[in-house]
CSV table of C-alpha atoms and ligand atoms in Angstrom, one decimal:
chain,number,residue,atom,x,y,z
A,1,UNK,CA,-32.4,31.2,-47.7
A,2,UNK,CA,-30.7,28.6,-45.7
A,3,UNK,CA,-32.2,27.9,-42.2
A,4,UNK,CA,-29.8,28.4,-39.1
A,5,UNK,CA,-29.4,25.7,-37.0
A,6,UNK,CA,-32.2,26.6,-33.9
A,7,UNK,CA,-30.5,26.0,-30.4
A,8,UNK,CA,-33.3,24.1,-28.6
A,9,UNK,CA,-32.8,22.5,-25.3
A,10,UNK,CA,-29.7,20.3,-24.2
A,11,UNK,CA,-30.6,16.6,-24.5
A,12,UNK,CA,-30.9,15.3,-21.3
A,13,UNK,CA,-28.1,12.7,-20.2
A,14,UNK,CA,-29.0,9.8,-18.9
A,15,UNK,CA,-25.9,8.5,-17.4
A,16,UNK,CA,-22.6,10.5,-16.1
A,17,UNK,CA,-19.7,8.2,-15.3
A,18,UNK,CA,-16.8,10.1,-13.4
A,19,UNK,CA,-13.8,8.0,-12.0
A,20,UNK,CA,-11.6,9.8,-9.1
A,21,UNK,CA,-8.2,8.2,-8.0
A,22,UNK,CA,-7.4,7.8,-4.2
A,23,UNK,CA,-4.0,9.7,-2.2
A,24,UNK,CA,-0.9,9.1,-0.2
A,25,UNK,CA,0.4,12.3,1.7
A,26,UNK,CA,4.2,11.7,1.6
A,27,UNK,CA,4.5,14.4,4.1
A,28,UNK,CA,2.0,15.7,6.8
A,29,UNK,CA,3.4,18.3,9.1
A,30,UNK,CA,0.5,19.2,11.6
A,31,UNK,CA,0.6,22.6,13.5
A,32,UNK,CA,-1.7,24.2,16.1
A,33,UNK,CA,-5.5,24.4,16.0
A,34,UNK,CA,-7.6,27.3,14.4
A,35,UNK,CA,-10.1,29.4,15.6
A,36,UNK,CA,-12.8,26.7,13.6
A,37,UNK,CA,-11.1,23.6,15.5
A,38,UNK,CA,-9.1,22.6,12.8
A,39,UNK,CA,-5.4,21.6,13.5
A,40,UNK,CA,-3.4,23.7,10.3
A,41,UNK,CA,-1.5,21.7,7.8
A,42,UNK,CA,1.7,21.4,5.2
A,43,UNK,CA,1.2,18.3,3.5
A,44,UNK,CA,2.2,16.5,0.3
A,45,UNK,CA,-0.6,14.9,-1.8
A,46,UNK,CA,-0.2,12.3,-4.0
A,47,UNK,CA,-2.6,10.6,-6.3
A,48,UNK,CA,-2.3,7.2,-6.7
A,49,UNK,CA,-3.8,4.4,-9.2
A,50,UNK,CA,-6.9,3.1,-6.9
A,51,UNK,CA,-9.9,4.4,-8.3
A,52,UNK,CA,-13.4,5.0,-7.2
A,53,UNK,CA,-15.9,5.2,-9.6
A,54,UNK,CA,-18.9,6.9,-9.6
A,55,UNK,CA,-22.3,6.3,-12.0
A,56,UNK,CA,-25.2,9.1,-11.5
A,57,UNK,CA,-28.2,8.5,-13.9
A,58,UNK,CA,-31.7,11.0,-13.4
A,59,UNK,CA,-34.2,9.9,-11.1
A,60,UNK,CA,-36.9,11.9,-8.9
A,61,UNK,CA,-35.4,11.4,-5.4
A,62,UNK,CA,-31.4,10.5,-4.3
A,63,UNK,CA,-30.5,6.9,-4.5
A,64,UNK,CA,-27.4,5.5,-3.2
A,65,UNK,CA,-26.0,2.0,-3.9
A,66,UNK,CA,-22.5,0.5,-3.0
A,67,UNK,CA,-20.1,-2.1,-4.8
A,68,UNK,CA,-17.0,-2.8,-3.1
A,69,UNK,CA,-13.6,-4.6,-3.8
A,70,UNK,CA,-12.1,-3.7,-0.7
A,71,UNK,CA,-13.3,-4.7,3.1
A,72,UNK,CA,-15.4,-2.3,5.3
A,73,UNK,CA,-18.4,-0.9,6.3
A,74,UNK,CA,-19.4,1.7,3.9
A,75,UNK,CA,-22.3,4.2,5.4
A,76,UNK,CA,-25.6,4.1,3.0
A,77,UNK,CA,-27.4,6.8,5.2
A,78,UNK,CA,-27.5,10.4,5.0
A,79,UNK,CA,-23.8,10.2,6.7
A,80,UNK,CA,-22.2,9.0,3.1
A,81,UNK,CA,-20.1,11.4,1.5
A,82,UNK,CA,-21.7,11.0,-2.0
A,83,UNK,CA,-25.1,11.5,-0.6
A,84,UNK,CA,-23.9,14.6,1.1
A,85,UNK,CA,-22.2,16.0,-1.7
A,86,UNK,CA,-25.2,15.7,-3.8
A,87,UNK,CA,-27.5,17.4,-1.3
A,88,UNK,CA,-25.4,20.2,-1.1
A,89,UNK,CA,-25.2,20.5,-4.5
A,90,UNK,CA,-29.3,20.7,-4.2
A,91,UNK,CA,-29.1,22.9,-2.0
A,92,UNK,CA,-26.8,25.6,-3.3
A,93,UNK,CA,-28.0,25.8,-6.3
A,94,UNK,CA,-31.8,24.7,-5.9
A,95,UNK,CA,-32.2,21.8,-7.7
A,96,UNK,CA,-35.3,19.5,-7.2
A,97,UNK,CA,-34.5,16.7,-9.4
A,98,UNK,CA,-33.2,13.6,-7.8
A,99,UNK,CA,-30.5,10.9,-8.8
A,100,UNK,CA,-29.9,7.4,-8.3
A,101,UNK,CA,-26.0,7.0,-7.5
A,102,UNK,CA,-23.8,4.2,-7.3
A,103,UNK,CA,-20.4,4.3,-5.9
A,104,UNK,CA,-17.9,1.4,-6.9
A,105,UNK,CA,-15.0,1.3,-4.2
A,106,UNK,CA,-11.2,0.7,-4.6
A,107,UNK,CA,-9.9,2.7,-2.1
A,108,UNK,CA,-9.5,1.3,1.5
A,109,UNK,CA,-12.3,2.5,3.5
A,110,UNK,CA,-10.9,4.2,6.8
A,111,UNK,CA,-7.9,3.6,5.5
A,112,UNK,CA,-6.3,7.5,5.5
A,113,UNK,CA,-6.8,7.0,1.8
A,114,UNK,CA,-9.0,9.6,1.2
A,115,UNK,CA,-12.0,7.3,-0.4
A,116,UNK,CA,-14.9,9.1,0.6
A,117,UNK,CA,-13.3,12.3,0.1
A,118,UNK,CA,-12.2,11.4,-3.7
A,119,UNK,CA,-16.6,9.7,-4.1
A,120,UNK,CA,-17.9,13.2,-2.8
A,121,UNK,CA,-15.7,14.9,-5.4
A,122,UNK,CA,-16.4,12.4,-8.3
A,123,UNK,CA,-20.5,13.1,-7.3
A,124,UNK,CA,-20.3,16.6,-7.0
A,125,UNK,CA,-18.3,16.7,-11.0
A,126,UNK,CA,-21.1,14.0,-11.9
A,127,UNK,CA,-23.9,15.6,-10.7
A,128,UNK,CA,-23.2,19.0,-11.7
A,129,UNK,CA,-23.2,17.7,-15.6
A,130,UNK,CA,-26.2,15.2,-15.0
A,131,UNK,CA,-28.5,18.5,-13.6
A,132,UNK,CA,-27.0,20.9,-16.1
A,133,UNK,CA,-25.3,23.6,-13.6
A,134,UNK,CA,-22.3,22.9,-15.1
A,135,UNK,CA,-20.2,24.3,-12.3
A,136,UNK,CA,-16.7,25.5,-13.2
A,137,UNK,CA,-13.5,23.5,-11.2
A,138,UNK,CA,-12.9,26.4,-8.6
A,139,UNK,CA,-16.8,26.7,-8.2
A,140,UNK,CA,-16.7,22.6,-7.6
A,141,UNK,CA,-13.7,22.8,-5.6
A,142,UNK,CA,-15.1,25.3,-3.3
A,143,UNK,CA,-18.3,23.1,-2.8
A,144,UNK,CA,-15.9,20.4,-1.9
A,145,UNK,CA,-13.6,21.8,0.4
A,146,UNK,CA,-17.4,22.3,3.1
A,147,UNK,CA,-18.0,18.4,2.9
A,148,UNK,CA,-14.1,17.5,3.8
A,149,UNK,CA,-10.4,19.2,3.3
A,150,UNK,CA,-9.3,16.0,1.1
A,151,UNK,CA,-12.4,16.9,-1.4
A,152,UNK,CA,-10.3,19.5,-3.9
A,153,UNK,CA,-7.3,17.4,-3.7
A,154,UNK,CA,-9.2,14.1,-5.4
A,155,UNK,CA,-10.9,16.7,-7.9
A,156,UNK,CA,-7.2,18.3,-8.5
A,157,UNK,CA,-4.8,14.9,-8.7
A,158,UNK,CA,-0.9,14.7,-9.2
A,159,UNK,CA,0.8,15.8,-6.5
A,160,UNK,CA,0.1,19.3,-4.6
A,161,UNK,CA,0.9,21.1,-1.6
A,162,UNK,CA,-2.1,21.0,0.8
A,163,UNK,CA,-2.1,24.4,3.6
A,164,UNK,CA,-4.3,25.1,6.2
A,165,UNK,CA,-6.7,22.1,6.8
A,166,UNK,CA,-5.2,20.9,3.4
A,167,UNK,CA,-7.6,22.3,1.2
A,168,UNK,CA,-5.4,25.5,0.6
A,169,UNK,CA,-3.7,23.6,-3.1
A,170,UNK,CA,-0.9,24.4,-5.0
A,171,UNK,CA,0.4,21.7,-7.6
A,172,UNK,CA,3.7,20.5,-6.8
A,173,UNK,CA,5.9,19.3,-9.9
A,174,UNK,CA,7.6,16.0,-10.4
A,175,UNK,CA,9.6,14.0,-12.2
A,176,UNK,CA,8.5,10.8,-14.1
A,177,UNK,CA,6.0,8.3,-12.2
A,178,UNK,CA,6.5,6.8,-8.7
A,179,UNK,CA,6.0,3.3,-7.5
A,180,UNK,CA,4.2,2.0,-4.5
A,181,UNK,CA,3.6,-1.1,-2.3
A,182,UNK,CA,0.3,0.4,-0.7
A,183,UNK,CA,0.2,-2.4,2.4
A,184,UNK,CA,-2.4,-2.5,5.4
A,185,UNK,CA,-2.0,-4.5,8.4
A,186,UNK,CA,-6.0,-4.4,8.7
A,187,UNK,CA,-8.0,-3.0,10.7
A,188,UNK,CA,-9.5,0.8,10.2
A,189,UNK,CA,-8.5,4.3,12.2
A,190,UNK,CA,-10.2,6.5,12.5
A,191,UNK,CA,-9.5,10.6,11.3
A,192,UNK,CA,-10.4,12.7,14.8
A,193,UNK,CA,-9.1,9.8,17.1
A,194,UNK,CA,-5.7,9.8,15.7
A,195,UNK,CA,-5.7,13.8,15.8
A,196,UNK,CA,-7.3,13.7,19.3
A,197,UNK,CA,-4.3,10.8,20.2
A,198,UNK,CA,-1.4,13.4,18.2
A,199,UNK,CA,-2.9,16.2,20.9
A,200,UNK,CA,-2.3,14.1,23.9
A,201,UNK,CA,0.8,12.7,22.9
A,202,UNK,CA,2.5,16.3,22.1
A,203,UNK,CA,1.0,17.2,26.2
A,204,UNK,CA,2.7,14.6,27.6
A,205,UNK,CA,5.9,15.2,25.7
A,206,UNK,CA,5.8,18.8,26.4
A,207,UNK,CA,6.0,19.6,22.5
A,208,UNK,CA,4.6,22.9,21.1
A,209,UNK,CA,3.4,22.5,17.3
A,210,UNK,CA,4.2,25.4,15.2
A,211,UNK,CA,0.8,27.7,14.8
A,212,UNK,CA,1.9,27.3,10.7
A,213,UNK,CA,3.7,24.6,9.7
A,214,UNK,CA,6.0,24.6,7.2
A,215,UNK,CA,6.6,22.4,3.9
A,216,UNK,CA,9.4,20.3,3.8
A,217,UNK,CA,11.6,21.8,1.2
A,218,UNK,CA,13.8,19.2,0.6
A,219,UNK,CA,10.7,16.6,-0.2
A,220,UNK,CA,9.7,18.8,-2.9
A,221,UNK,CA,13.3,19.4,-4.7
A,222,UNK,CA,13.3,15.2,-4.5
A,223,UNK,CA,10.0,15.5,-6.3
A,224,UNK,CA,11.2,17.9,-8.9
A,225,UNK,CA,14.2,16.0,-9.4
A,226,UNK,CA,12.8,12.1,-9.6
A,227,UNK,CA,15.4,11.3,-7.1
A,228,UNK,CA,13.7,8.4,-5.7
A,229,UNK,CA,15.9,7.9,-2.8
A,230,UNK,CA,15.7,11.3,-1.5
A,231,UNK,CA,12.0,11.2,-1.7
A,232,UNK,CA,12.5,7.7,0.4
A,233,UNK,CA,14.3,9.9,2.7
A,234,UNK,CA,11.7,12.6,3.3
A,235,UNK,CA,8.4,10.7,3.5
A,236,UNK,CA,6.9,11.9,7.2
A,237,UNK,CA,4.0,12.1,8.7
A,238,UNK,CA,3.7,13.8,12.4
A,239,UNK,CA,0.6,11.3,12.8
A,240,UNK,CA,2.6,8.3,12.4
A,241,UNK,CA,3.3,8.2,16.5
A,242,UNK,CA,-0.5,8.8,17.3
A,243,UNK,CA,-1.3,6.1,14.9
A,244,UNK,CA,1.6,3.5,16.3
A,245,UNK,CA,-0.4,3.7,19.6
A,246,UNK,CA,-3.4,3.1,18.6
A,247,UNK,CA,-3.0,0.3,16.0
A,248,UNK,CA,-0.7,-2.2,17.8
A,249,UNK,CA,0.8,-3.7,14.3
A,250,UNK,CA,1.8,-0.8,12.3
A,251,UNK,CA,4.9,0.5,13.3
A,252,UNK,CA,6.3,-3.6,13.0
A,253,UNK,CA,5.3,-2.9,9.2
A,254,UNK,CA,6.6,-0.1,8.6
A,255,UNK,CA,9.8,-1.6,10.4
A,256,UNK,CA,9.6,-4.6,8.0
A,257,UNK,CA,9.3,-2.1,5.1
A,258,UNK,CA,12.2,-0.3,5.8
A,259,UNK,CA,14.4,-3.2,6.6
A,260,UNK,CA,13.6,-5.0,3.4
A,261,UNK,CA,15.2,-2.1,1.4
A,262,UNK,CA,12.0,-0.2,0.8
A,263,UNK,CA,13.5,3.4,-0.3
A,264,UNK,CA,11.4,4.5,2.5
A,265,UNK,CA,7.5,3.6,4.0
A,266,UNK,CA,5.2,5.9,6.0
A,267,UNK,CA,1.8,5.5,7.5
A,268,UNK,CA,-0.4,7.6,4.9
A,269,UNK,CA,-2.5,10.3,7.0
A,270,UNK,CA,-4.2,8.7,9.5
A,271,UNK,CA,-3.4,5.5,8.9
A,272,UNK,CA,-3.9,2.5,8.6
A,273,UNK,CA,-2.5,2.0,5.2
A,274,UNK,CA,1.3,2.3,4.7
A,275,UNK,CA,2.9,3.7,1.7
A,276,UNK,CA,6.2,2.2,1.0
A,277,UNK,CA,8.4,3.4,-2.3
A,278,UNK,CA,10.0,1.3,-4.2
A,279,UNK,CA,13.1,2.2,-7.3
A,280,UNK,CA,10.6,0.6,-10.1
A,281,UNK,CA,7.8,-2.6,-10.2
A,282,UNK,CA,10.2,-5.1,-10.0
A,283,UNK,CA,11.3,-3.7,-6.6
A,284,UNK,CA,7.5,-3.0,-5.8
A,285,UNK,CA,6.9,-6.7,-6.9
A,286,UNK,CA,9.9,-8.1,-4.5
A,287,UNK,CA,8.7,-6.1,-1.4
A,288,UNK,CA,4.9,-6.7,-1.8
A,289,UNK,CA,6.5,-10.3,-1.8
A,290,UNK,CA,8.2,-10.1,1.6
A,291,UNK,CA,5.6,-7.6,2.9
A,292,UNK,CA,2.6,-10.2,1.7
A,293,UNK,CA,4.9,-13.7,3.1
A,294,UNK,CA,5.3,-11.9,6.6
A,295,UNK,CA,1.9,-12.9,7.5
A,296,UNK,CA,0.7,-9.1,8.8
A,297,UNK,CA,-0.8,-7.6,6.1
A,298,UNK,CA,-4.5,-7.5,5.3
A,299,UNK,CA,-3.9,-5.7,2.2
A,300,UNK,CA,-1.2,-5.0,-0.3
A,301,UNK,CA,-0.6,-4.2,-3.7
A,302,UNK,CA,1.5,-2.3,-6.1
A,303,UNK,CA,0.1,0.8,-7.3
A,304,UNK,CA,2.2,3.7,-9.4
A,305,UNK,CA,1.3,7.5,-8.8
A,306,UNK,CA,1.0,10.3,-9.7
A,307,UNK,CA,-1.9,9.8,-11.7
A,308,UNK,CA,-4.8,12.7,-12.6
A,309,UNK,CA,-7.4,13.8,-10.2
A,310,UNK,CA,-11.6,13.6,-11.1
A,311,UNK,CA,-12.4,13.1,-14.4
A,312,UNK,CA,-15.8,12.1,-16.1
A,313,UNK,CA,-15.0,8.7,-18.4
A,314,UNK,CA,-19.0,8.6,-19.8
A,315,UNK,CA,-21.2,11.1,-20.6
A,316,UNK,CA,-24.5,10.3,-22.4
B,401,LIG,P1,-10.6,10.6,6.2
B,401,LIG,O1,-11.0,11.3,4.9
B,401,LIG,O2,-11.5,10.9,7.3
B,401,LIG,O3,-9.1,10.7,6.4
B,401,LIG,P2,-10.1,7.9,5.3
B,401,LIG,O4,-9.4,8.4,4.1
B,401,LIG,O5,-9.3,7.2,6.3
B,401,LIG,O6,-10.9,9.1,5.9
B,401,LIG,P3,-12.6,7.0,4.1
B,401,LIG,O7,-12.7,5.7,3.5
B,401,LIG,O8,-12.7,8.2,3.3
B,401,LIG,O9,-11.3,6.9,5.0
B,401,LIG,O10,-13.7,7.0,5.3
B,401,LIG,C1,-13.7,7.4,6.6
B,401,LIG,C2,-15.1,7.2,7.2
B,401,LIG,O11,-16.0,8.0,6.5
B,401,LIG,C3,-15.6,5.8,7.1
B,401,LIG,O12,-15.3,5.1,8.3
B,401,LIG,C4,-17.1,5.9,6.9
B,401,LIG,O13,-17.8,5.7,8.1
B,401,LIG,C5,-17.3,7.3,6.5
B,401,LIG,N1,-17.8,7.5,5.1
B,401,LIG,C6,-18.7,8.3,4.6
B,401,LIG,N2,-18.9,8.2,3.3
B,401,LIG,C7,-18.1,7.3,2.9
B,401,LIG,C8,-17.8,6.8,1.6
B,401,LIG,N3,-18.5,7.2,0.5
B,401,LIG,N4,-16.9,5.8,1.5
B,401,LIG,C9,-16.2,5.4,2.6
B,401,LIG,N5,-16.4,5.9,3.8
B,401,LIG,C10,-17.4,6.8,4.0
């Protein structure tokens, strides 16, 4: 009689490695506020090649350490997104075990990036596989979309459509791979100033938002298509005045950009980073040049998008 193979209990893993790229939103059309306080969105996604990188490995209480290749103050307290994410993981689904987690940065911090956002997603995938809950991607989305409404988006990847606070996804198709000159003039903004400045500003102009706003259509046929300088043509982001007054070198970037034949630049959510697209890497190489030379940036560098969302790289 041959034996059958006994199921006994998983192994434990001691290490869970998940990597989770940073975005772009190539459009962000901002309408009015909802009954929770949160102004409604239509914006474009886009997942670009900056990674953060996320190691979780079992311990009896939550750890958190921080290795960075980009400047800024990154929170270690309870405030962290990765810390958060992990305790409401605990929370929701009871778990008492503990983990020691370490976050390596790529992504601007503060820099309407979406690096935070894309660490609580790569925790919550990690965590879920370390403690065995094994969560399915709507469950982990869900869970993401309470700690911030870029969380699904970094889980998700490519390009997509974001509604309401921008956690409301649908994947957007595209056409072959994009190029960037991702440049920062330095400096951080932050999220709920620039909205609060984008609510004053449309007072004193006497400009009503839509309640809904709506996607741009033509942005996402110059997606489908690859026509590179009709996407140049339709980045936009209703921020980018809010974010001009309160960061007093950005709009002369993004004036540089688009006078150095940039197929188009725009401030990328909040700001302060700029995303400016180029025809291929050798155009992204010659305007990183000029952009680099001019003396105003703090940060630049050539990325290509869009790449995939969350995705665990070690397990074991
Ligand atoms: P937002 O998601 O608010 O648009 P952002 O993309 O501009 O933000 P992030 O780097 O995600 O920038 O961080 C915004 C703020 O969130 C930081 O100033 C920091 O105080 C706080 N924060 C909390 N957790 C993290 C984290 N893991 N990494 C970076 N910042 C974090």
């Amino acid at each position: 009689m041959t034996a059958l193979p006994v199921d006994g209990p998983p192994t434990p893993l001691s290490r869970v490695v998940v990597r989770a790229p940073g975005k772009i939103n190539l459009s962000l059309a901002v309408g009015g506020v909802d009954g929770r306080g949160y102004h409604q969105l239509a914006t474009v996604f886009h997942a670009v090649g900056l990674y953060e990188t996320v190691t979780v490995q079992p311990s009896d209480v939550l750890t958190l350490s921080v290795t960075s290749h980009v400047v800024g103050d990154v929170p270690l307290d309870d405030s962290n997104l990765a810390l958060r994410a992990a305790k409401l993981l605990q929370e929701r689904h009871g778990v008492t075990a503990g983990a020691a987690i370490h976050v390596d940065k790529e992504v601007p911090v503060a820099g309407g990036m979406g690096g935070g956002s894309a660490d609580a997603a790569a925790t919550l995938i990690a965590l879920s596989r370390l403690w065995g809950l094994r969560l399915a991607p709507d469950e982990l989305r869900r869970l993401g979309a309470d700690l911030g409404a870029d969380v699904p988006f970094a889980m998700l990847g490519h390009t997509a459509l974001g509604r309401g606070k921008g956690d409301d996804l649908s994947s957007v198709l595209t056409s072959g791979d994009w190029t960037w000159v991702l440049a920062s003039p330095g400096g951080h903004l932050s999220t709920p100033a620039v909205y609060g400045r984008f609510d004053e500003l449309m007072l004193e102009i006497g400009r009503e938002v839509p309640r809904i706003p709506e996607p741009d259509a033509i942005q996402l046929q110059a997606l489908r298509s690859g026509d590179v300088h009709l996407l140049g043509q339709t980045l936009h982001n209703d921020l980018q005045a809010a974010a001009f007054s309160l960061h007093e070198h950005l709009e002369d970037l993004v004036t540089l950009a688009e006078t150095s034949g940039a197929c188009g630049a725009v401030v990328s959510g909040s700001g302060p980073t700029i995303a400016v697209l180029a025809r291929d890497r050798d155009h992204a190489h010659e305007l990183a040049g000029i952009l680099s030379g001019s003396g105003r940036v703090g940060l630049c560098l050539v990325t290509e998008g869009s790449v995939p969302g969350a995705k665990v790289v070690v397990e074991g």
